[in-house]
GROMACS .gro file of C-alpha atoms in nm:
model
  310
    1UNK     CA    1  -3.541   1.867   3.628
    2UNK     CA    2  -3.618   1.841   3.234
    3UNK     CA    3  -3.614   1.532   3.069
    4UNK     CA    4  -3.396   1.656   2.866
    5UNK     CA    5  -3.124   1.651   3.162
    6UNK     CA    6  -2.851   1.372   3.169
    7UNK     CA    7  -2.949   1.149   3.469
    8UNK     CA    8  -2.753   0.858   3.695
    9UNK     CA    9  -2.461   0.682   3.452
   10UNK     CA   10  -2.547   0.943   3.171
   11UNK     CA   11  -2.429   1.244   3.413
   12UNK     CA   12  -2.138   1.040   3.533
   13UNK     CA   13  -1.973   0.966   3.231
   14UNK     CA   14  -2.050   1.332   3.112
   15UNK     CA   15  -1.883   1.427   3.448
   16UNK     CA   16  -1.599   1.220   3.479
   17UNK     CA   17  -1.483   1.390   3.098
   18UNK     CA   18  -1.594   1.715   3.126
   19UNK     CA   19  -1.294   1.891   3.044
   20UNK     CA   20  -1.206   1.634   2.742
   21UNK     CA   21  -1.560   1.696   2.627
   22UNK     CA   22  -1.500   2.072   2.648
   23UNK     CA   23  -1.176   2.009   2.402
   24UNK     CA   24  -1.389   1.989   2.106
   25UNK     CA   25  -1.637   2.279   2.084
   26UNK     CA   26  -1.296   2.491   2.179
   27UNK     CA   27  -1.131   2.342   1.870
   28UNK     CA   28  -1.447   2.381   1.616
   29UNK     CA   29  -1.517   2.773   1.717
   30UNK     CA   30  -1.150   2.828   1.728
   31UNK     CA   31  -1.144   2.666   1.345
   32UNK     CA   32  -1.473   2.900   1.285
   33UNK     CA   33  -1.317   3.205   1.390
   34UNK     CA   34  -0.999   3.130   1.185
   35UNK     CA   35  -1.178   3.057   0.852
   36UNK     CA   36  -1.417   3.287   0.901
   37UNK     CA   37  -1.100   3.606   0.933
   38UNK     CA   38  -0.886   3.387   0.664
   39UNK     CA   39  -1.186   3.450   0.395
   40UNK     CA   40  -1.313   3.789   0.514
   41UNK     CA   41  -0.896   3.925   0.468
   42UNK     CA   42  -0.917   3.734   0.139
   43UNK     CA   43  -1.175   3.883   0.022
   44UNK     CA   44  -1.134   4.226   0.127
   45UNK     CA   45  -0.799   4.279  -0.007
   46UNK     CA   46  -0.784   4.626  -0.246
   47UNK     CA   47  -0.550   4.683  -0.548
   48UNK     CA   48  -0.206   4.850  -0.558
   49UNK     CA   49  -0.141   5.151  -0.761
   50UNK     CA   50  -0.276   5.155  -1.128
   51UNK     CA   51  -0.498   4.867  -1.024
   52UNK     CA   52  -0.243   4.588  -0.946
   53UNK     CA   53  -0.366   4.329  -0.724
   54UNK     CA   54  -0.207   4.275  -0.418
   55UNK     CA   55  -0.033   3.941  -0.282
   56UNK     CA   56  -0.371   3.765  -0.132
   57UNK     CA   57  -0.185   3.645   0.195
   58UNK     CA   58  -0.528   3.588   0.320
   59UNK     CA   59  -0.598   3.325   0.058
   60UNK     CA   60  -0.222   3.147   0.079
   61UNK     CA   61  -0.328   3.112   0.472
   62UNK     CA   62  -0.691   3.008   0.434
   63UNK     CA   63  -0.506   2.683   0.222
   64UNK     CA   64  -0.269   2.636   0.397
   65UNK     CA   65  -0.508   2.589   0.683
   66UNK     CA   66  -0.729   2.335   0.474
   67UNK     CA   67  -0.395   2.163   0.408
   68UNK     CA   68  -0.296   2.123   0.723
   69UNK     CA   69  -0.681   2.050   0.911
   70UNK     CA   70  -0.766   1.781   0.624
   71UNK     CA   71  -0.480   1.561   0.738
   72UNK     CA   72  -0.513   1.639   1.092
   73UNK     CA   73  -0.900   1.506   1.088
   74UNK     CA   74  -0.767   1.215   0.966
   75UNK     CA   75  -0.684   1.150   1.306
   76UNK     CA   76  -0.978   1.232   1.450
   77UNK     CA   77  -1.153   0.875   1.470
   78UNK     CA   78  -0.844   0.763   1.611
   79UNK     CA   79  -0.796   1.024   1.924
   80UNK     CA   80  -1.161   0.914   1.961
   81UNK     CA   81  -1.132   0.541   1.939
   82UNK     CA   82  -0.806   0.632   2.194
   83UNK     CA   83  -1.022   0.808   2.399
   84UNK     CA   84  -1.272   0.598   2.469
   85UNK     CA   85  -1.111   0.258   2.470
   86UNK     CA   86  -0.870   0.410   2.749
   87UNK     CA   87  -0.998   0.655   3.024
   88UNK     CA   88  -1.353   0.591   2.915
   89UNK     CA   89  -1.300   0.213   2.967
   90UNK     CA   90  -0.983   0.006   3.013
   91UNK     CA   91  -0.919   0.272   3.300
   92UNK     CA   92  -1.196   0.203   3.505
   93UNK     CA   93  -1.168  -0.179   3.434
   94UNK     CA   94  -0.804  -0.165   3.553
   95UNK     CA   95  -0.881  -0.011   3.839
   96UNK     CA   96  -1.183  -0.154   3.942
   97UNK     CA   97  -1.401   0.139   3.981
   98UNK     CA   98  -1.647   0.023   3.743
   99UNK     CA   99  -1.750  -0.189   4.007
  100UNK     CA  100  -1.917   0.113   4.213
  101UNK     CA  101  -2.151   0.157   3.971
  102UNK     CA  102  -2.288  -0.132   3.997
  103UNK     CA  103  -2.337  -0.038   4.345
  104UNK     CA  104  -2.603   0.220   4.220
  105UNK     CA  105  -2.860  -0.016   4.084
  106UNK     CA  106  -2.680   0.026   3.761
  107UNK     CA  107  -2.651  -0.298   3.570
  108UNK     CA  108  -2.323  -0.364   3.329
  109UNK     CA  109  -2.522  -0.272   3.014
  110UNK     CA  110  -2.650   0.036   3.126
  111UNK     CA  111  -2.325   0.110   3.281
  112UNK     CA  112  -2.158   0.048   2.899
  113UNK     CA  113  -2.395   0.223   2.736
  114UNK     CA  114  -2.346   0.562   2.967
  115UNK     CA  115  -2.035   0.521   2.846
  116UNK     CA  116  -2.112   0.485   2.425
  117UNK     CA  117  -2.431   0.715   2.464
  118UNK     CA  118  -2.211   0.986   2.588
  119UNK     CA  119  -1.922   0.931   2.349
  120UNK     CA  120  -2.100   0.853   2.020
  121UNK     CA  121  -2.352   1.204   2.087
  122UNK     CA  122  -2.005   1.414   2.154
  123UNK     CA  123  -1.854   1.219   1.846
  124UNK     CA  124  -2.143   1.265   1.625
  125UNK     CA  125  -2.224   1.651   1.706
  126UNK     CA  126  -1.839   1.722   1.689
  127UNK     CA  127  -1.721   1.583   1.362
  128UNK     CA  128  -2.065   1.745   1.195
  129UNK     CA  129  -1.934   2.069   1.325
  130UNK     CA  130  -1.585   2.028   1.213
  131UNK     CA  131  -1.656   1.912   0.857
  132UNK     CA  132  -1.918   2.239   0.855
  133UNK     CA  133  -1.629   2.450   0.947
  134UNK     CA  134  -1.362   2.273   0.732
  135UNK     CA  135  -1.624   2.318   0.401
  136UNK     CA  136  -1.681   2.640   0.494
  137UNK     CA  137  -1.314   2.705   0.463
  138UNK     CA  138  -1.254   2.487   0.161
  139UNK     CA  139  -1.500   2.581  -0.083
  140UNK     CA  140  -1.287   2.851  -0.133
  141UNK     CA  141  -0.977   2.682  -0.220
  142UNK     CA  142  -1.144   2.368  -0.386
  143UNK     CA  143  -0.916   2.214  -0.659
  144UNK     CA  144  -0.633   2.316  -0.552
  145UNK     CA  145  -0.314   2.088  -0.462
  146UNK     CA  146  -0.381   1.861  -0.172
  147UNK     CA  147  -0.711   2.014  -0.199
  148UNK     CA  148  -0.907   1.858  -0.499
  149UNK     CA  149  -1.222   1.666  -0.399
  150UNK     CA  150  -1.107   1.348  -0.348
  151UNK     CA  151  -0.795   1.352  -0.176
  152UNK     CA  152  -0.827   1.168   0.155
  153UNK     CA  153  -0.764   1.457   0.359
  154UNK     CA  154  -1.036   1.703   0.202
  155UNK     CA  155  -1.267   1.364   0.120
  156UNK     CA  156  -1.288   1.244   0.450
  157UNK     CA  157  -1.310   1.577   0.660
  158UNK     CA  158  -1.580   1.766   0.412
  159UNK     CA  159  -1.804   1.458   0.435
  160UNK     CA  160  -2.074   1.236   0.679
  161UNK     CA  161  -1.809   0.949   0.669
  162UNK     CA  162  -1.618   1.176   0.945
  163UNK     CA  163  -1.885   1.093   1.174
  164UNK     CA  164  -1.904   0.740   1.025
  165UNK     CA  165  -1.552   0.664   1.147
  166UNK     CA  166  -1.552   0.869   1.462
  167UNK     CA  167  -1.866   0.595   1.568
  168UNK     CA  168  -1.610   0.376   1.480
  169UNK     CA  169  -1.375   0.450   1.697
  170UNK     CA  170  -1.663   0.439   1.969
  171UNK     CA  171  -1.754   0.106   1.908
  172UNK     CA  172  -1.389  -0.009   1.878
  173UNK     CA  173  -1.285   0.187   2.169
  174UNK     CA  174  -1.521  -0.005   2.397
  175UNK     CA  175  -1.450  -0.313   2.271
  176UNK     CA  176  -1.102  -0.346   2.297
  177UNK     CA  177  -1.085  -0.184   2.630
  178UNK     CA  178  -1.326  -0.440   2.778
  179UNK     CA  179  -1.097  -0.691   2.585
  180UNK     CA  180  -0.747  -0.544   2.688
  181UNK     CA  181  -0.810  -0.380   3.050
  182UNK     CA  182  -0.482  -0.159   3.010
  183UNK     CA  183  -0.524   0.249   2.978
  184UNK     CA  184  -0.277   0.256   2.744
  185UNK     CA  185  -0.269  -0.061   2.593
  186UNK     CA  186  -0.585  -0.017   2.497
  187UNK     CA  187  -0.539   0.361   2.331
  188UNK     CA  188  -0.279   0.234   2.104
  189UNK     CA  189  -0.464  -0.085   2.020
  190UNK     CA  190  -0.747   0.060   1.934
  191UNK     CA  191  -0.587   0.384   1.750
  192UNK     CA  192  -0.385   0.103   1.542
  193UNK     CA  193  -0.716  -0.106   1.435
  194UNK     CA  194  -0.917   0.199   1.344
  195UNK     CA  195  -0.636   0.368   1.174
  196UNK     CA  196  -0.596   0.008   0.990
  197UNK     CA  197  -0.984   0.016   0.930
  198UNK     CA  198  -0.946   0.390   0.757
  199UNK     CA  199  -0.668   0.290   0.541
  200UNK     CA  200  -0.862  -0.064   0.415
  201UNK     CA  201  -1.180   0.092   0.336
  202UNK     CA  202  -1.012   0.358   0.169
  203UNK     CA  203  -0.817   0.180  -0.084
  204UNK     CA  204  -1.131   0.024  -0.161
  205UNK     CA  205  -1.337   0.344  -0.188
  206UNK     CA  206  -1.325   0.396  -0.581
  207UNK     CA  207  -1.480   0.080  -0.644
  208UNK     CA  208  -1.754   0.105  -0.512
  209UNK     CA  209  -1.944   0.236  -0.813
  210UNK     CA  210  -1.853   0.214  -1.190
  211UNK     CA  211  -1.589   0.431  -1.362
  212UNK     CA  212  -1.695   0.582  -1.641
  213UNK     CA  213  -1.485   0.495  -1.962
  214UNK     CA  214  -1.419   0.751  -2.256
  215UNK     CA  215  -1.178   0.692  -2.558
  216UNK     CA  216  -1.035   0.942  -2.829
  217UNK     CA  217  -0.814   0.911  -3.144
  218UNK     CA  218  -0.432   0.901  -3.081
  219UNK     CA  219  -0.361   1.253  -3.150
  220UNK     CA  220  -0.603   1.475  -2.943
  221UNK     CA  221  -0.558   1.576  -2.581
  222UNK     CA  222  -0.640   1.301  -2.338
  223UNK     CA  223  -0.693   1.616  -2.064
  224UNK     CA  224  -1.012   1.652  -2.302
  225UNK     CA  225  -1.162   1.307  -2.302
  226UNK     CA  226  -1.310   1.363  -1.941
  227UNK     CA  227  -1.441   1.660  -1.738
  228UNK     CA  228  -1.171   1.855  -1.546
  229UNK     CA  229  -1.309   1.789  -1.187
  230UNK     CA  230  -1.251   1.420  -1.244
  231UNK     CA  231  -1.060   1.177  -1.071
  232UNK     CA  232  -0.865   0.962  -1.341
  233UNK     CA  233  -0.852   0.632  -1.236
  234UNK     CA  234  -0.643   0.448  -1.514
  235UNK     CA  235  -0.541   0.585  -1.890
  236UNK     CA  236  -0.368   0.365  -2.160
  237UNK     CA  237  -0.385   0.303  -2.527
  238UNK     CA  238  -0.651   0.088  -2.755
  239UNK     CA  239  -0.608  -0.118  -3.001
  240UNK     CA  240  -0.874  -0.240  -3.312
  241UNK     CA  241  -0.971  -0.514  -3.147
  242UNK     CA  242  -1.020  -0.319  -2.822
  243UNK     CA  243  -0.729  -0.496  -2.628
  244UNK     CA  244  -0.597  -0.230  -2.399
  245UNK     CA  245  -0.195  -0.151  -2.364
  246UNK     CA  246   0.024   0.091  -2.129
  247UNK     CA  247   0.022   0.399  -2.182
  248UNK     CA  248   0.362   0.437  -2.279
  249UNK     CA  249   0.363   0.072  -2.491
  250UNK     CA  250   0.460   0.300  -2.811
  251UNK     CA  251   0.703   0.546  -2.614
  252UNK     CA  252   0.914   0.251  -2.537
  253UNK     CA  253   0.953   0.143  -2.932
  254UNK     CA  254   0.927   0.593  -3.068
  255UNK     CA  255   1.025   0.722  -2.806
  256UNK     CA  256   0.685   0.965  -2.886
  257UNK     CA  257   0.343   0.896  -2.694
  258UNK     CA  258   0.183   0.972  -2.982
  259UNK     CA  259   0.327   0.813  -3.243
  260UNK     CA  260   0.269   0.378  -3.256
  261UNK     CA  261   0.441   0.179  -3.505
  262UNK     CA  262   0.171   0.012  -3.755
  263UNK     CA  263   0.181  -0.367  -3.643
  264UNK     CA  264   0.095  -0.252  -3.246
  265UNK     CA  265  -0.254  -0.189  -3.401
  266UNK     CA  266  -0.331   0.141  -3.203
  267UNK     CA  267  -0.608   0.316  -3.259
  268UNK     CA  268  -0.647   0.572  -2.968
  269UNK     CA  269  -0.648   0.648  -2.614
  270UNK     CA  270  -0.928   0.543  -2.331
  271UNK     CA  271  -0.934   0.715  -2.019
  272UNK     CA  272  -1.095   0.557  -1.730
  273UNK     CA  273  -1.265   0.807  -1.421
  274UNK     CA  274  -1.497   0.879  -1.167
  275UNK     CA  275  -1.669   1.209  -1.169
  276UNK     CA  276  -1.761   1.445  -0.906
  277UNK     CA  277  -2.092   1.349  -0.914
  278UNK     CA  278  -1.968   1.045  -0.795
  279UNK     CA  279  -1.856   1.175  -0.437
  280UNK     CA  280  -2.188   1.174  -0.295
  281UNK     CA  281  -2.317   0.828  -0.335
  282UNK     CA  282  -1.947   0.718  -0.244
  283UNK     CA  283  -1.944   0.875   0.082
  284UNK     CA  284  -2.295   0.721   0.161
  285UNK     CA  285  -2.192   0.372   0.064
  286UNK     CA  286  -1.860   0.412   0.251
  287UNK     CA  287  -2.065   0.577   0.546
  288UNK     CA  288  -2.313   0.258   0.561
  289UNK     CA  289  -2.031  -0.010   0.576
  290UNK     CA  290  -1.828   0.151   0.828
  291UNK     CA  291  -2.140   0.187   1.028
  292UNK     CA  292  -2.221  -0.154   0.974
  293UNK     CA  293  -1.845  -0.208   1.149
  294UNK     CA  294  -1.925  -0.027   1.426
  295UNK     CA  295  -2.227  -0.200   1.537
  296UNK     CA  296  -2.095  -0.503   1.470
  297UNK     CA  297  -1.824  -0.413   1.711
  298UNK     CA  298  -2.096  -0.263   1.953
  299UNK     CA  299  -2.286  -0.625   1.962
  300UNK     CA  300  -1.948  -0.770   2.042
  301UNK     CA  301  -1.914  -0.479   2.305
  302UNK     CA  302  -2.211  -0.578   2.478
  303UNK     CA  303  -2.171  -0.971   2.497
  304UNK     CA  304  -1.861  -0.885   2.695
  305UNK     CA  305  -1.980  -0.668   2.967
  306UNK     CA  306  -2.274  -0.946   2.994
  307UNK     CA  307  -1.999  -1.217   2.992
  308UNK     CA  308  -1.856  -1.035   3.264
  309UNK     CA  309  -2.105  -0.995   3.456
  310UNK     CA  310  -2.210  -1.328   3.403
   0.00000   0.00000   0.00000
């Protein structure tokens, strides 16, 4: 036998969930084959007569499917953290099976860690394949509604902080399932926290660096201050002085955007963003502190099966 074999608690756990850890690889080449015919029938659509171009059904499909899979992989960390926290964990807790490894010269920390090893590989390895399939996909309908870079759907699924949560959801999952002891108890507990997790970090994601600020006179296009790939983050007007105002400030008194009676000062527009340069550094910075999350929930994972033991 290689070393490269899964031995004693390892094999278990890979046992016990074969068929759940089957569910995955069907998914991503099932995705793979999808995207792969959506952008091949895209592409290889010919004109009509005298050269008209015919309705690219492949192309409405292929977003549609982006549409639909960047919202669904939002759920991913949670049908992990579910996962784990209930037939990986609470179940055999419950019923007291965990016990009989312990029967194996297995102690309580190996026994756990069978358990995150096995998950966090699976978790790791999946959502890399699934954000590889879901860019391969979406760099053909980038931009697009529901589409554009950093819409939570798209951001979250084309990225590393798929796999950043999806660890998450490992280290949560084993944590509250220790804590809890109920299969499904524990799923929804866990689904809820790392859901809540998602949603907190998230509306904290564009501050994490600097937006860049850019201002121009009253009458040009704001659309022009910034680059069109850009996520605007806040627009309004400027006075002299450099006090800022709504953006509508002067509508409400002209009823014309453009036009700002004299004693309101107004000299032009600013236009806060971030660009897409920025998407990058912001999903390694979001990566790092949800990672730094999970192990603190993986510390807290371990003092319990010690305390237990104990």
């Amino acid at each position: 036998m290689n070393g490269l074999t899964l031995k004693g608690p390892y094999w278990v756990a890979a046992r016990q969930h074969r068929r759940a850890l089957w569910v995955l690889p069907a998914v991503v080449a099932t995705g793979l084959v999808a995207v792969i015919a959506l952008r091949s029938w895209g592409a290889g659509l010919s004109s009509g007569r005298l050269g008209a171009p015919l309705p690219n059904h492949g192309h409405e499909l292929l977003y549609f499917l982006m549409e639909y899979a960047g919202t669904g992989l939002l759920f991913l960390p949670l049908l992990v953290g579910a996962f784990v926290a209930g037939p990986m964990t609470a179940r055999e807790l419950e019923s007291g099976t965990w016990r009989l490894a312990l029967t194996q010269s297995t102690t309580p920390r190996t026994w756990l860690g069978s358990k995150v090893l096995v998950a966090a590989v699976v978790s790791v390895l999946g959502s890399a394949a699934v954000a590889g399939v879901y860019r391969l996909g979406w760099v053909k309908v980038p931009g697009t509604y529901q589409l554009f870079w950093a819409d939570p759907g798209t951001y979250v699924a084309a990225g590393p902080v798929l796999a950043a949560y999806c660890l998450l959801g490992v280290a949560l999952g084993v944590t509250v399932g220790q804590l809890v002891r109920r299969t499904l108890v524990s799923m929804a507990l866990t689904g809820v926290l790392t859901g809540l997790v998602l949603l907190g970090v998230g509306a904290l994601r564009w501050s994490f660096l600097p937006m860049e600020t850019r201002t121009m006179p009253l009458k040009g296009n704001l659309m022009d201050a910034m680059p069109t790939s850009a996520l605007m983050m806040d627009t309004g007007l400027l006075t002299s002085t450099g006090e800022r105002l709504p953006e509508y400030a002067c509508f409400e008194r002209t009823q014309n955007l453009r036009v700002c009676p004299a004693d309101m000062d107004v000299t032009g527009w600013y236009v806060e963003f971030h660009p897409v340069s920025h998407y990058w550094p912001t999903q390694l910075i979001e990566s790092s502190l949800v990672l730094a999350l999970a192990g603190v929930a993986l510390y807290a994972a371990f003092r319990l099966v010690g305390a237990r033991r104990a």
